[in-house]
Tab-separated table of C-alpha atoms in Angstrom:
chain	number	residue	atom	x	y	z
A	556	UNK	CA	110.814	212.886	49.746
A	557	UNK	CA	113.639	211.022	47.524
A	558	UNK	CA	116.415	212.887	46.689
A	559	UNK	CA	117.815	212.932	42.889
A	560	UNK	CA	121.210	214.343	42.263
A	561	UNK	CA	122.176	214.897	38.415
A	562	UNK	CA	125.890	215.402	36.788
A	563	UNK	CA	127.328	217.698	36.132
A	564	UNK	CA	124.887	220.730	35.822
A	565	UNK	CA	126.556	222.009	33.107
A	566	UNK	CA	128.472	220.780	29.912
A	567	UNK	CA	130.096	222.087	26.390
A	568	UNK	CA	130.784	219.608	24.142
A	569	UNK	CA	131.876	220.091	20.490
A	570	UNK	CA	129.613	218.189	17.681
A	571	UNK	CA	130.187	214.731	17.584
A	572	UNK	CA	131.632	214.451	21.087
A	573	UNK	CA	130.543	211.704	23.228
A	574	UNK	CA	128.928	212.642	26.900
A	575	UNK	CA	127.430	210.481	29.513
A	576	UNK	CA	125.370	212.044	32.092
A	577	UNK	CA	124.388	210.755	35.474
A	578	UNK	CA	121.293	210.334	37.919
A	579	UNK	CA	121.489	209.362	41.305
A	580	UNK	CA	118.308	209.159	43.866
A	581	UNK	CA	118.299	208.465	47.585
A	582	UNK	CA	115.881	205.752	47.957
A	583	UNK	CA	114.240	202.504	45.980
A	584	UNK	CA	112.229	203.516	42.722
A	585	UNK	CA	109.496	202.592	40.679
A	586	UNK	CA	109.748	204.821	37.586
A	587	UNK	CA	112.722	206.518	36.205
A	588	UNK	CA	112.438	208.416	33.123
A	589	UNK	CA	114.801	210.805	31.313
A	590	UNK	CA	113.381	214.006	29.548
A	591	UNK	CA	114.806	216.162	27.530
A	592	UNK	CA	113.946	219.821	27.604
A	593	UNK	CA	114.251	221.564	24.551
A	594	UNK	CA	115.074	225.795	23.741
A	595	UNK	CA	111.658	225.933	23.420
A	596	UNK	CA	110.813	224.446	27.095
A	597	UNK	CA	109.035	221.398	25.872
A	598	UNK	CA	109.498	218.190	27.622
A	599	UNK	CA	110.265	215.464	25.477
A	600	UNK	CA	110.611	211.645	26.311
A	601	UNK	CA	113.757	209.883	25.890
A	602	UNK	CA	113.317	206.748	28.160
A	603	UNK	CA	111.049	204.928	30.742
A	604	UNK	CA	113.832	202.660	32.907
A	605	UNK	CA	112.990	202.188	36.315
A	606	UNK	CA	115.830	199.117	35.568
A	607	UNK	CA	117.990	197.492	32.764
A	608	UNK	CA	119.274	198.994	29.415
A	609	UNK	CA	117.392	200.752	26.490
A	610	UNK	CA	119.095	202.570	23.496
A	611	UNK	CA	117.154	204.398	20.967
A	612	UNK	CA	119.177	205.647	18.144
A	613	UNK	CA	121.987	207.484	19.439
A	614	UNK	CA	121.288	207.618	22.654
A	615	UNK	CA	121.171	204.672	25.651
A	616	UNK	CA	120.727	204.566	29.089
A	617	UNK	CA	120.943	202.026	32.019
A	618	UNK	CA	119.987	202.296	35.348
A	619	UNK	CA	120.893	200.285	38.158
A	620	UNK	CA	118.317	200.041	41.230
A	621	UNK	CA	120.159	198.483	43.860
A	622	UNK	CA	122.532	201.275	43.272
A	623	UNK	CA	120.428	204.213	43.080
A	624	UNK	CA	121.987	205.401	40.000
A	625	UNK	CA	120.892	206.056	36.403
A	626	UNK	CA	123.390	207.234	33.345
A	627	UNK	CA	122.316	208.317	29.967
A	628	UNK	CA	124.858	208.109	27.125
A	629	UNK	CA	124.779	210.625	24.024
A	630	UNK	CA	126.825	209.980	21.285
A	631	UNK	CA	128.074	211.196	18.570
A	632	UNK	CA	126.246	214.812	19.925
A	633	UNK	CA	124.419	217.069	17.544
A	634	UNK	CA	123.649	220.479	18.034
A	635	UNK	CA	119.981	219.617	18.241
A	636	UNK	CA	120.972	217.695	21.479
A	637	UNK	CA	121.550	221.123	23.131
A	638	UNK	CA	118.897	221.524	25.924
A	639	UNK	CA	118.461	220.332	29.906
A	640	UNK	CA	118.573	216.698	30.503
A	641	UNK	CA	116.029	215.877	33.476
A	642	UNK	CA	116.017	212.570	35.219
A	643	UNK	CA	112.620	211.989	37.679
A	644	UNK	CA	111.368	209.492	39.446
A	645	UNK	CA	108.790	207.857	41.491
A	646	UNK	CA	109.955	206.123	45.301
A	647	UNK	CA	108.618	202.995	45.969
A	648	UNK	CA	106.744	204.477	48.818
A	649	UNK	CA	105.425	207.615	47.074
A	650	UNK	CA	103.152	208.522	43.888
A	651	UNK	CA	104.871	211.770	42.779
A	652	UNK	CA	107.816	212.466	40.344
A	653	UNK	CA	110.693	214.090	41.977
A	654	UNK	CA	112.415	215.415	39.173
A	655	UNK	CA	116.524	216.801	39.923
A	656	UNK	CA	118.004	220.049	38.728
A	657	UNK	CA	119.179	218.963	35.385
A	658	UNK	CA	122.235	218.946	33.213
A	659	UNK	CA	122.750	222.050	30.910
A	660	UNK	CA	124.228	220.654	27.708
A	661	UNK	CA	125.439	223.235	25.001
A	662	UNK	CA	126.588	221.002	21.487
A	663	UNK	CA	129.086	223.714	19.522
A	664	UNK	CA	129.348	222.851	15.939
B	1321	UNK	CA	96.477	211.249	19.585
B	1322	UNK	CA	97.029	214.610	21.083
B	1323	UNK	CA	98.250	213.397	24.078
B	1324	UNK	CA	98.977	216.274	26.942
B	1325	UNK	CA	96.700	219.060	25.636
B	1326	UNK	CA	97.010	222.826	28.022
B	1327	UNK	CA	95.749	225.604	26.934
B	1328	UNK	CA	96.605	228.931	27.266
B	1329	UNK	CA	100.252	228.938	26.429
B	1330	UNK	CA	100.989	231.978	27.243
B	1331	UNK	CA	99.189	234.304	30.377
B	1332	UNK	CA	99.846	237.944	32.008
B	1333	UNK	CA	97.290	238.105	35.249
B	1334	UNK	CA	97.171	241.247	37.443
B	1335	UNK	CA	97.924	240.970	41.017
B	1336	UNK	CA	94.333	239.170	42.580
B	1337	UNK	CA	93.145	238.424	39.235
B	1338	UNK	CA	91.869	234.286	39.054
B	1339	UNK	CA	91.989	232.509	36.030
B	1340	UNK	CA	92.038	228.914	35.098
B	1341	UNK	CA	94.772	226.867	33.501
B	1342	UNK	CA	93.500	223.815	31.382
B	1343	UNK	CA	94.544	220.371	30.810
B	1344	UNK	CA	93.243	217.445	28.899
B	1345	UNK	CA	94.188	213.945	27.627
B	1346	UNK	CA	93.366	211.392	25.453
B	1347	UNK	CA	95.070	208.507	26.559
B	1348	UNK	CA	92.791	207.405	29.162
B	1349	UNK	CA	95.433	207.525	31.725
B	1350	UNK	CA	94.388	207.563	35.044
B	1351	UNK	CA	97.227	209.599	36.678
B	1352	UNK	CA	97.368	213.199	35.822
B	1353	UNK	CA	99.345	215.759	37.855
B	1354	UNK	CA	100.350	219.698	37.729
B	1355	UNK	CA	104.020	220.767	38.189
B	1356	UNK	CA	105.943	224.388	38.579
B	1357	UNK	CA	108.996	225.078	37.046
B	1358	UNK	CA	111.133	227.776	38.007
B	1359	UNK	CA	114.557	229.086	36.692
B	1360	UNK	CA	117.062	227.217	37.736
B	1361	UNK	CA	115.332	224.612	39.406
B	1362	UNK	CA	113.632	221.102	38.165
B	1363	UNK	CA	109.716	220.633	38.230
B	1364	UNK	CA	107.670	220.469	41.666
B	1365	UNK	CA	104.343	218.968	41.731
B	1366	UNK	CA	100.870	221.272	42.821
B	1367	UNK	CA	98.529	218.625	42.938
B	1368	UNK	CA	97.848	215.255	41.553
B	1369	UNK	CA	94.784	212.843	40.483
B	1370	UNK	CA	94.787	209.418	40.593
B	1371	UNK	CA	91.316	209.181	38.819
B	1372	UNK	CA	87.968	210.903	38.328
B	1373	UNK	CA	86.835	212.714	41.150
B	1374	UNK	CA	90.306	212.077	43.589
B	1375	UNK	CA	92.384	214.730	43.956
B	1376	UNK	CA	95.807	215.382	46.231
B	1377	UNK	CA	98.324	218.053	47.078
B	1378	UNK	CA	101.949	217.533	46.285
B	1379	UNK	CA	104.706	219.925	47.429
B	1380	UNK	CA	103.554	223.289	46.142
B	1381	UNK	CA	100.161	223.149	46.541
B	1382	UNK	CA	99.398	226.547	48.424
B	1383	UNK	CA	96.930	229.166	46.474
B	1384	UNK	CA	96.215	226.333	43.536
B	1385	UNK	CA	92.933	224.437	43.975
B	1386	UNK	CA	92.239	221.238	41.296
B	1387	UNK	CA	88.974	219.043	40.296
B	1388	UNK	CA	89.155	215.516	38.147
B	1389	UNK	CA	85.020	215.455	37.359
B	1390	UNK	CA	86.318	213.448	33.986
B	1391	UNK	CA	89.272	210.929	33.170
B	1392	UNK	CA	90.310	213.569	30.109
B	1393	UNK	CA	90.680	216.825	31.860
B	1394	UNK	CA	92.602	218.243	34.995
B	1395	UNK	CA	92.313	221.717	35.138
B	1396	UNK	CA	94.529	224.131	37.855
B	1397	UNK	CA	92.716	227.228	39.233
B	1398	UNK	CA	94.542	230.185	40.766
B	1399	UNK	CA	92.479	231.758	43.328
B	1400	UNK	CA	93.971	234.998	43.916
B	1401	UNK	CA	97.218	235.125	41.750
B	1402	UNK	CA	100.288	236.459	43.084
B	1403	UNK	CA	103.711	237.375	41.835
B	1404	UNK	CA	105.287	234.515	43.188
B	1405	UNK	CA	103.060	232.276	41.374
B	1406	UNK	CA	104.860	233.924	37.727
B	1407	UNK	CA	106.221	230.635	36.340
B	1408	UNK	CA	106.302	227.566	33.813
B	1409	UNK	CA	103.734	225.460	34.407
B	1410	UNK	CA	103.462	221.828	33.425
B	1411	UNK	CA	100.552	218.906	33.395
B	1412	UNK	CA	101.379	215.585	32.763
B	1413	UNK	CA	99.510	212.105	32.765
B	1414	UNK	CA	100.528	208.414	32.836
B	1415	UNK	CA	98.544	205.252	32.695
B	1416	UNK	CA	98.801	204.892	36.520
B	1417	UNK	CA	101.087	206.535	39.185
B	1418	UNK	CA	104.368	204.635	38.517
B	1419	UNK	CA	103.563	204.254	34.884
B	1420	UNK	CA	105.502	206.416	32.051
B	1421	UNK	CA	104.688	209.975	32.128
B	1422	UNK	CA	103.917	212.188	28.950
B	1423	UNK	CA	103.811	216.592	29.134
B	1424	UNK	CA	102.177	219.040	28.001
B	1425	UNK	CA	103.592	221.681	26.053
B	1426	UNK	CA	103.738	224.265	29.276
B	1427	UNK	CA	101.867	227.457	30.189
B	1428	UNK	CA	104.058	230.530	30.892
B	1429	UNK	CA	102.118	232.471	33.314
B	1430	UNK	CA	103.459	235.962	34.166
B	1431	UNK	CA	101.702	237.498	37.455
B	1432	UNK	CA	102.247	241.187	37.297
């Protein structure tokens, strides 16, 4: 199956500190989504983006398919933001998501 | 909308025991799928449908059996639970296979 690398696994930021977080994956995609997992384990949606640029409020992300690589931008970071950050996708070839291990983020006010 | 419905949120099964873990959705998405999460890790799929009355195993798919009779509902049956099958568990559904995915809120199961 496709391999999905995320960095870093772990980061502290203080409130209103900028982070950018990073996805790559072995092999062509045709779905890439970011979740966030919240203290309370739900999944939540931030973005569909198999390709291209979306932003929603204060957070963006682009991903680039001939380069196997995905990045999602917080900004200005709230302590609400604190969670796992999952990226998962879907190879070309395949019809499962393989999600990677996630990025711990901890927002300190 | 309701979306990703599971019910029971919360489970403690003896050793053997079988129970049932439900999932429904009213999107009318044709893809639905069950995943395991365990500490430290990210999710890994049991078993996926890509409509009514298909069904497939994905990575993890040992001692779970699954049925798609309706579009809605997916439900996840553990045979014979054992204690390696305490975990997070996760069903999720998208328009179609590539499509964007949606959760469910998660069933903690505890197998003691």
């Amino acid at each position: 199956g496709i391999q999905v690398e995320q960095s870093p696994p772990d980061l502290i930021l203080q409130e209103g500190a900028n982070s950018t977080l990073r996805c790559n994956f072995s092999d062509s995609v045709n779905n890439l989504q970011w979740f966030h997992q919240n203290p309370w384990g739900q999944l939540i949606n931030l973005f569909y983006i198999p390709s291209g640029t979306k932003q929603n409020g204060r957070l963006s992300a682009t991903t680039v398919a001939t380069e196997r690589y995905s990045l999602l931008y917080i900004s200005s970071s709230q302590t609400t933001d604190s969670g796992v950050y999952f990226c998962a996708v879907v190879s070309n070839t395949g019809n499962q998501f393989y999600f990677g291990t996630g990025t711990s983020l901890t927002v300190i006010p | 909308n309701a979306g990703v419905t599971q019910t029971p949120k919360f489970q403690v099964l003896k050793t053997g025991q079988s129970m049932t873990l439900q999932c429904a959705q009213d999107m009318n998405h044709e893809y639905m799928s069950w995943y395991r999460q365990d500490p430290g890790m990210g999710l890994r799929l049991i078993h996926y449908s890509v409509g009514a009355g298909i069904t497939d195993q994905g990575e993890v798919p040992n001692g779970y059996n699954v049925s798609r009779s309706t579009t809605e509902d997916f439900p996840l049956r553990l045979l014979s639970a054992a204690p390696s099958q305490t975990s997070v568990y996760f069903c999720a559904s998208a328009p179609r296979w590539a499509g964007e995915a949606f959760f469910g809120q998660g069933t903690r199961l505890t197998v003691v």
